[in-house]
PDB file of C-alpha atoms in Angstrom:
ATOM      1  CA  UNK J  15     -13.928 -58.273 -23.510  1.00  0.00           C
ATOM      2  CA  UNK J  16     -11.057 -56.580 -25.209  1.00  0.00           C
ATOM      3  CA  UNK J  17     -14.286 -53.646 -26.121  1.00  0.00           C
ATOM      4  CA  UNK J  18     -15.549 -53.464 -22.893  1.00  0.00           C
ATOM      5  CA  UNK J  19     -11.882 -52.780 -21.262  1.00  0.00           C
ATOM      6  CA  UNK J  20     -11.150 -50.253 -23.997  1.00  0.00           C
ATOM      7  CA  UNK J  21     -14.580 -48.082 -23.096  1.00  0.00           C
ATOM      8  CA  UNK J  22     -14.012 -48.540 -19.336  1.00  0.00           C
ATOM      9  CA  UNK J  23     -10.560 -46.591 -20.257  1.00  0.00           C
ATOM     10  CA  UNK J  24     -12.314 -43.935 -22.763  1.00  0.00           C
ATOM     11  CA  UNK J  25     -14.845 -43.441 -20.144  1.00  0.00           C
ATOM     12  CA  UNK J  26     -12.419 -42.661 -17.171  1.00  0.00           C
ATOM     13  CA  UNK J  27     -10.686 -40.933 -19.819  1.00  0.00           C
ATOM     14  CA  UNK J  28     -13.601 -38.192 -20.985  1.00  0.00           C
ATOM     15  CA  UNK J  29     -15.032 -38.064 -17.187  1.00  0.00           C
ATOM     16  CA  UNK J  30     -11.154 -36.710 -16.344  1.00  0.00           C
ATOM     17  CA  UNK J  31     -11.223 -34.569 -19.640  1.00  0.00           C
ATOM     18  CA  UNK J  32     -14.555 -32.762 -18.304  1.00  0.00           C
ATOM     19  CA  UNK J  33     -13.477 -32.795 -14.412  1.00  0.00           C
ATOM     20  CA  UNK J  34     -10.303 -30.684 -15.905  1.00  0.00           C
ATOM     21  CA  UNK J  35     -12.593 -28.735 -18.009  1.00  0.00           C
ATOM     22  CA  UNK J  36     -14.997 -27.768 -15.320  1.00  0.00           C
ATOM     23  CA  UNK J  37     -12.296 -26.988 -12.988  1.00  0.00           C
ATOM     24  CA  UNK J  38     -10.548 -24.612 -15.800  1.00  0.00           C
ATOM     25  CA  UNK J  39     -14.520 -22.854 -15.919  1.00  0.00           C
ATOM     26  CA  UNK J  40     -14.592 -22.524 -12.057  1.00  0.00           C
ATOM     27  CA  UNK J  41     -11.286 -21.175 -11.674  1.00  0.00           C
ATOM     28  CA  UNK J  42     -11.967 -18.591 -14.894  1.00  0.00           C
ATOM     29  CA  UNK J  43     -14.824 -17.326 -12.833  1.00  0.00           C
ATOM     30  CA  UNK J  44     -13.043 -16.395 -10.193  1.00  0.00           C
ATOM     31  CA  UNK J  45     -11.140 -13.391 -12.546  1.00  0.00           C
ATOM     32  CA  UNK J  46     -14.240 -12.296 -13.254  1.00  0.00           C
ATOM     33  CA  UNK J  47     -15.630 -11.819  -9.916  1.00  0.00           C
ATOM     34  CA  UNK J  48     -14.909  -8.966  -7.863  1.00  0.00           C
ATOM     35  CA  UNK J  49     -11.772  -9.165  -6.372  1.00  0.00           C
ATOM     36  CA  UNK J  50     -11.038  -8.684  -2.295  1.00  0.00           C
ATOM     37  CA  UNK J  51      -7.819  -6.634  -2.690  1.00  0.00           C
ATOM     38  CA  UNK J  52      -6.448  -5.833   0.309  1.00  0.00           C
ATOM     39  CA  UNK J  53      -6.874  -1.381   1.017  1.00  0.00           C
ATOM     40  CA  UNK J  54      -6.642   1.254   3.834  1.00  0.00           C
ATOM     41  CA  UNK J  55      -7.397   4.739   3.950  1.00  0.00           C
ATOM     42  CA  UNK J  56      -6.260   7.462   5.842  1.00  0.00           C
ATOM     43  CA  UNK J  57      -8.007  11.362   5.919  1.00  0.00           C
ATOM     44  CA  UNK J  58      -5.348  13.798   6.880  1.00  0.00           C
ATOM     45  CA  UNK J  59      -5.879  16.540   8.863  1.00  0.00           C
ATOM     46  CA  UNK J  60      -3.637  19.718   9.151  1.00  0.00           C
ATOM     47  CA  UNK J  61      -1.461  20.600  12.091  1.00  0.00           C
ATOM     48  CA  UNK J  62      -1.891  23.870  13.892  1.00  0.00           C
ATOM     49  CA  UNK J  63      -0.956  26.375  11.804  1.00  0.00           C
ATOM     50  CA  UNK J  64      -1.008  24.385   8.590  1.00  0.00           C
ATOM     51  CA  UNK J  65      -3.992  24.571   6.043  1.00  0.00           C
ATOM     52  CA  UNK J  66      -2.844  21.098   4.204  1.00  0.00           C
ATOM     53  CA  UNK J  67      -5.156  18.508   4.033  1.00  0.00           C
ATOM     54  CA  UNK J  68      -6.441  15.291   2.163  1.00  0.00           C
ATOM     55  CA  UNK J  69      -6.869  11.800   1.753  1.00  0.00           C
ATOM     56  CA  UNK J  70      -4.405   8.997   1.097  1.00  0.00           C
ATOM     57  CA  UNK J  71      -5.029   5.415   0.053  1.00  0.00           C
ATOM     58  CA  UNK J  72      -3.387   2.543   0.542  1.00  0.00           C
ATOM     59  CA  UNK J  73      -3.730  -0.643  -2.064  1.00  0.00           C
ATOM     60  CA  UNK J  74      -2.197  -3.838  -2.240  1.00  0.00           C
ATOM     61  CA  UNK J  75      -0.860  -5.156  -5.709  1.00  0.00           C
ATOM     62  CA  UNK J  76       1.911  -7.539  -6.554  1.00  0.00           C
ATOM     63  CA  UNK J  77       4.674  -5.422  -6.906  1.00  0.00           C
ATOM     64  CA  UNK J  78       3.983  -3.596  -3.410  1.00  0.00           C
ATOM     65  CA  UNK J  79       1.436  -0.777  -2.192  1.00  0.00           C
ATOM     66  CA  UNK J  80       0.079   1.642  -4.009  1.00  0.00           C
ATOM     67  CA  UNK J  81       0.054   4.729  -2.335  1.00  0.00           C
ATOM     68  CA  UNK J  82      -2.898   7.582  -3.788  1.00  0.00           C
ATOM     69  CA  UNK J  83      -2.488  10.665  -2.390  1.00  0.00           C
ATOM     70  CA  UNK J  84      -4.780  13.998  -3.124  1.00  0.00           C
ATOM     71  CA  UNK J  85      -3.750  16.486  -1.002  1.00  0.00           C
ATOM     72  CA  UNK J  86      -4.854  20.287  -0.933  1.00  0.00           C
ATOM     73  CA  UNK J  87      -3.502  23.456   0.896  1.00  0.00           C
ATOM     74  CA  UNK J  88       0.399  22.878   0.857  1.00  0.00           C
ATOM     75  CA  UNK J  89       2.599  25.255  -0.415  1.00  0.00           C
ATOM     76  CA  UNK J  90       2.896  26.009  -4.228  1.00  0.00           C
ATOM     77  CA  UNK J  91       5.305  24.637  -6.210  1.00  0.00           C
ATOM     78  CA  UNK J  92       6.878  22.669  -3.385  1.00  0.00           C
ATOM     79  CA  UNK J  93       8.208  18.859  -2.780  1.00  0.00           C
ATOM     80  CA  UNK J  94       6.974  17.648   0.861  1.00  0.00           C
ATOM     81  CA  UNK J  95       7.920  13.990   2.476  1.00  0.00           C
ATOM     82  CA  UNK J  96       5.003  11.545   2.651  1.00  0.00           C
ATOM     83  CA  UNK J  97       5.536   9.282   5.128  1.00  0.00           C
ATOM     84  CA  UNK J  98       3.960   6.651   7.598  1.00  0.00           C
ATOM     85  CA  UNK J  99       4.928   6.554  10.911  1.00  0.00           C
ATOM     86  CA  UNK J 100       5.056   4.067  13.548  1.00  0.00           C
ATOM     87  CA  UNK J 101       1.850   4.379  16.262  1.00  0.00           C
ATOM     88  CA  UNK J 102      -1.536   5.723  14.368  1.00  0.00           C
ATOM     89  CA  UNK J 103      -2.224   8.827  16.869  1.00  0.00           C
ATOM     90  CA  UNK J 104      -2.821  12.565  15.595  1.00  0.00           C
ATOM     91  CA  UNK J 105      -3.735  13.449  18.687  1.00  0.00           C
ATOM     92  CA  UNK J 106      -0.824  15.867  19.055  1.00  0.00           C
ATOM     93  CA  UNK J 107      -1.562  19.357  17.110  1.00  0.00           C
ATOM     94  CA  UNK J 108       2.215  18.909  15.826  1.00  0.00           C
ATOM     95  CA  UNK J 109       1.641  15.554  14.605  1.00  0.00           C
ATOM     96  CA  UNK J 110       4.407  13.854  17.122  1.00  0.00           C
ATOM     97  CA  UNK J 111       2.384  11.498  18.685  1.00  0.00           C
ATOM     98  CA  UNK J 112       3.065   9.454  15.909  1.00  0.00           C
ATOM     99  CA  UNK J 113       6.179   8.716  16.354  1.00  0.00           C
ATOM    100  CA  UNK J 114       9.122   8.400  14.074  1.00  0.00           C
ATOM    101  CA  UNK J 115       8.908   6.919  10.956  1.00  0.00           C
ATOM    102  CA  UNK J 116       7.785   3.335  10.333  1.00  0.00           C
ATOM    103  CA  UNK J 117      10.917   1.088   9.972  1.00  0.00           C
ATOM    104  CA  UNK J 118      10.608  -2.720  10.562  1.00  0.00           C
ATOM    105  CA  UNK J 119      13.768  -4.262  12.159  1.00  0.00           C
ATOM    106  CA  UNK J 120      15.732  -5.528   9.282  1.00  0.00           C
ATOM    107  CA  UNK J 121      15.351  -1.829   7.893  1.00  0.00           C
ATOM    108  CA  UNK J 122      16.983  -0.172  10.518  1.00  0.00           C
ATOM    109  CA  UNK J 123      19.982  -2.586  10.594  1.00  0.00           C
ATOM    110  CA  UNK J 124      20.711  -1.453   6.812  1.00  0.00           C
ATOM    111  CA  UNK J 125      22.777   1.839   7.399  1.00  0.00           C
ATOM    112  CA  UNK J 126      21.320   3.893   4.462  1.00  0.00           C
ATOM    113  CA  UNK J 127      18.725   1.907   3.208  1.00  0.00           C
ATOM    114  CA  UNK J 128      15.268   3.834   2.737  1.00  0.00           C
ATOM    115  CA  UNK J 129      12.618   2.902   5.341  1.00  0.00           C
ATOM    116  CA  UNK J 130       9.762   1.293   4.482  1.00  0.00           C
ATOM    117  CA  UNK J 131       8.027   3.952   6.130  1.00  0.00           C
ATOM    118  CA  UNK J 132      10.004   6.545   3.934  1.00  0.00           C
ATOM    119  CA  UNK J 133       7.251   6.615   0.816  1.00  0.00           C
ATOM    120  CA  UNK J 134       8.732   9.407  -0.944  1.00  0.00           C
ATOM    121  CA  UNK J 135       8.526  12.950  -2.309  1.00  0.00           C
ATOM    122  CA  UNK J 136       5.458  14.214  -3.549  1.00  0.00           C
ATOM    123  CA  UNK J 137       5.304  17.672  -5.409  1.00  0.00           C
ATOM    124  CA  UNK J 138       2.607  20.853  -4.851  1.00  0.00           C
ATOM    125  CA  UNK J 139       1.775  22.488  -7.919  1.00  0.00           C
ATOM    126  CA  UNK J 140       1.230  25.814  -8.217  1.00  0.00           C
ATOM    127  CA  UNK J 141      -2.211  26.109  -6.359  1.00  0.00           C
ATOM    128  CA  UNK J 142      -0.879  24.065  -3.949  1.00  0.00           C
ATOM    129  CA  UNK J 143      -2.271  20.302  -4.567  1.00  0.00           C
ATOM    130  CA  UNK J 144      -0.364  17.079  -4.862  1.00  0.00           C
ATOM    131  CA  UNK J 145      -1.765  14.589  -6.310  1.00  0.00           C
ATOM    132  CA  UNK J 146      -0.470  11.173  -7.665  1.00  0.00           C
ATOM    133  CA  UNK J 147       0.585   7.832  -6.751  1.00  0.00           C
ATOM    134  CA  UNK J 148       3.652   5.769  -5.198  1.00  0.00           C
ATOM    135  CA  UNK J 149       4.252   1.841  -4.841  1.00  0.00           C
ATOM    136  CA  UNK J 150       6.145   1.059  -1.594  1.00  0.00           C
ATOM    137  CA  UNK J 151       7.668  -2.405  -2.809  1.00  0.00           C
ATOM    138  CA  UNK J 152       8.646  -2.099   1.011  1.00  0.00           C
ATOM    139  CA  UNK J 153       4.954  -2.012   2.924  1.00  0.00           C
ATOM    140  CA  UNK J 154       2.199  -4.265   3.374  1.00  0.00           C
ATOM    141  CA  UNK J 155      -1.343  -4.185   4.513  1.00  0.00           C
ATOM    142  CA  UNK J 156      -0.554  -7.131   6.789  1.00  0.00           C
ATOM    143  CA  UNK J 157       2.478  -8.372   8.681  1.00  0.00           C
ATOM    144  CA  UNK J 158       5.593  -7.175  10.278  1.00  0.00           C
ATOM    145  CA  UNK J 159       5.741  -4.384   6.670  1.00  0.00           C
ATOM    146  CA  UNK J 160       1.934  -2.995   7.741  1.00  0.00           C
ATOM    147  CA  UNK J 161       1.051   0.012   7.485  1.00  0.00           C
ATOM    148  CA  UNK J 162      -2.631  -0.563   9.117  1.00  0.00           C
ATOM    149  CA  UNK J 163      -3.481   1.100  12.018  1.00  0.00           C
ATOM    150  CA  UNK J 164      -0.072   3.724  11.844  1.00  0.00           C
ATOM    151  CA  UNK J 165      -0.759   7.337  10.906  1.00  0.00           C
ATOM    152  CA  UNK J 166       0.487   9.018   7.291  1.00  0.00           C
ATOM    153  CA  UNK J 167       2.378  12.288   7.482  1.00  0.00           C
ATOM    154  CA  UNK J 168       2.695  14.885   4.911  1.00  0.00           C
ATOM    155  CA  UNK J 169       5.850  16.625   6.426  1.00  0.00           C
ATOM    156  CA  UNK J 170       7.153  20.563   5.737  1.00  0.00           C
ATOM    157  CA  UNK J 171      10.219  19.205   3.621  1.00  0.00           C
ATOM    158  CA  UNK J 172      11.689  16.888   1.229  1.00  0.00           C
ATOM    159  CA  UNK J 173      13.214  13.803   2.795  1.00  0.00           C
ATOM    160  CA  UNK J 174      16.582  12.225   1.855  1.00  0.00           C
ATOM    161  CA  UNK J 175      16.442   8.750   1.032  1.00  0.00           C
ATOM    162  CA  UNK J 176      19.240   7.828   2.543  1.00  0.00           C
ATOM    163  CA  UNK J 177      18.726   9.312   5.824  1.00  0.00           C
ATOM    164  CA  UNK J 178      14.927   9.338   6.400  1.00  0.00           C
ATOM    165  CA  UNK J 179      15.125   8.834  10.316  1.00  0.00           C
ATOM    166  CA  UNK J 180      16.573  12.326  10.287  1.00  0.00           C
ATOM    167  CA  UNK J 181      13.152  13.904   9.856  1.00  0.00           C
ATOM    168  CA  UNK J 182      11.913  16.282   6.985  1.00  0.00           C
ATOM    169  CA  UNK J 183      10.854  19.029   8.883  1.00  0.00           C
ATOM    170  CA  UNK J 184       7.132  19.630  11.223  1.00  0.00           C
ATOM    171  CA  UNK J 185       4.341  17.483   9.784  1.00  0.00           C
ATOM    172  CA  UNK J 186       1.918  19.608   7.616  1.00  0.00           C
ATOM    173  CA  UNK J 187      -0.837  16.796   7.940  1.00  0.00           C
ATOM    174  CA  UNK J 188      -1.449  13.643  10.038  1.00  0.00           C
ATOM    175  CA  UNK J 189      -4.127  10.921   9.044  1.00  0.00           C
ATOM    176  CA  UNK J 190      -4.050   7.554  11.229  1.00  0.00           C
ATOM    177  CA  UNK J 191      -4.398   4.474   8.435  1.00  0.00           C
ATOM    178  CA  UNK J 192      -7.389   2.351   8.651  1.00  0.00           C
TER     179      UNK J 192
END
């Protein structure tokens, strides 16, 4: 009897040791099938008079959004603001239909603070082509931090961190994110 209860025990025992197992397998699988990471694109377009032009794409990871940019026709050997702004329209040849530049509430209550919306300053080289990366720890693909369905604006100037609501000059190019 004594037996019998001690391989009732060992066989609850190994069935949980393989249930674990199998679950460990299933859940290895997963890393090895193609993820479903979260991205958005946008195509910009220049504004009238402006020859700049290019694509920018937008990619979830842990630490925030990776922001690609490859962008052609700006001027050489110049820093520019990339930024996304609120509504995605380009409908306006100057690019102001998009409004100003994406700031969830509890941005614009910190005096200072960069925007979410404010991704940074990119550079031109010489023939005029930017092309690199950000991460926005600030932006999301989903929620109040989105950035789907706003437009992203390649703007004339540099912005300043601190004061990004002030504007960095006419856009250059206007792409709406999707």
């Amino acid at each position: 009897m004594k037996q019998r209860h001690h391989g009732v025990r060992a066989g609850r025992a190994r069935r949980a040791l393989l249930a674990a197992a199998a679950l460990g397998l299933l859940a290895g699988c997963t890393s090895f099938s193609t993820s479903h990471e979260k991205r958005a694109d946008a195509q910009l377009q220049p504004t009238v008079g402006s020859q700049a032009r290019g694509a920018v794409t937008f990619v979830e990871r842990p630490d925030g959004v990776q922001v690609t940019y490859n962008l052609v026709g700006l001027p050489p050997n110049s820093d520019h603001a990339l930024q996304v702004h609120e509504r995605g329209d380009c409908n306006a040849g100057d690019g102001s239909s998009a409004g100003p530049v994406f700031a969830p509430a509890a941005d614009r209550l910190r005096a200072g603070a960069r925007v979410a919306g404010d991704l940074g300053n990119i550079h031109a080289d010489a023939n005029g082509v930017a092309a690199g990366f950000i991460v926005a720890p600030d932006l999301a693909l989903d929620g109040v931090r989105s950035a789907m369905n706003r437009a992203a604006l390649v703007h004339r100037d540099a912005s300043d961190p601190a004061f990004a609501q002030h504007g960095a000059g006419p856009a250059l190019a206007c792409g709406v994110i999707r």
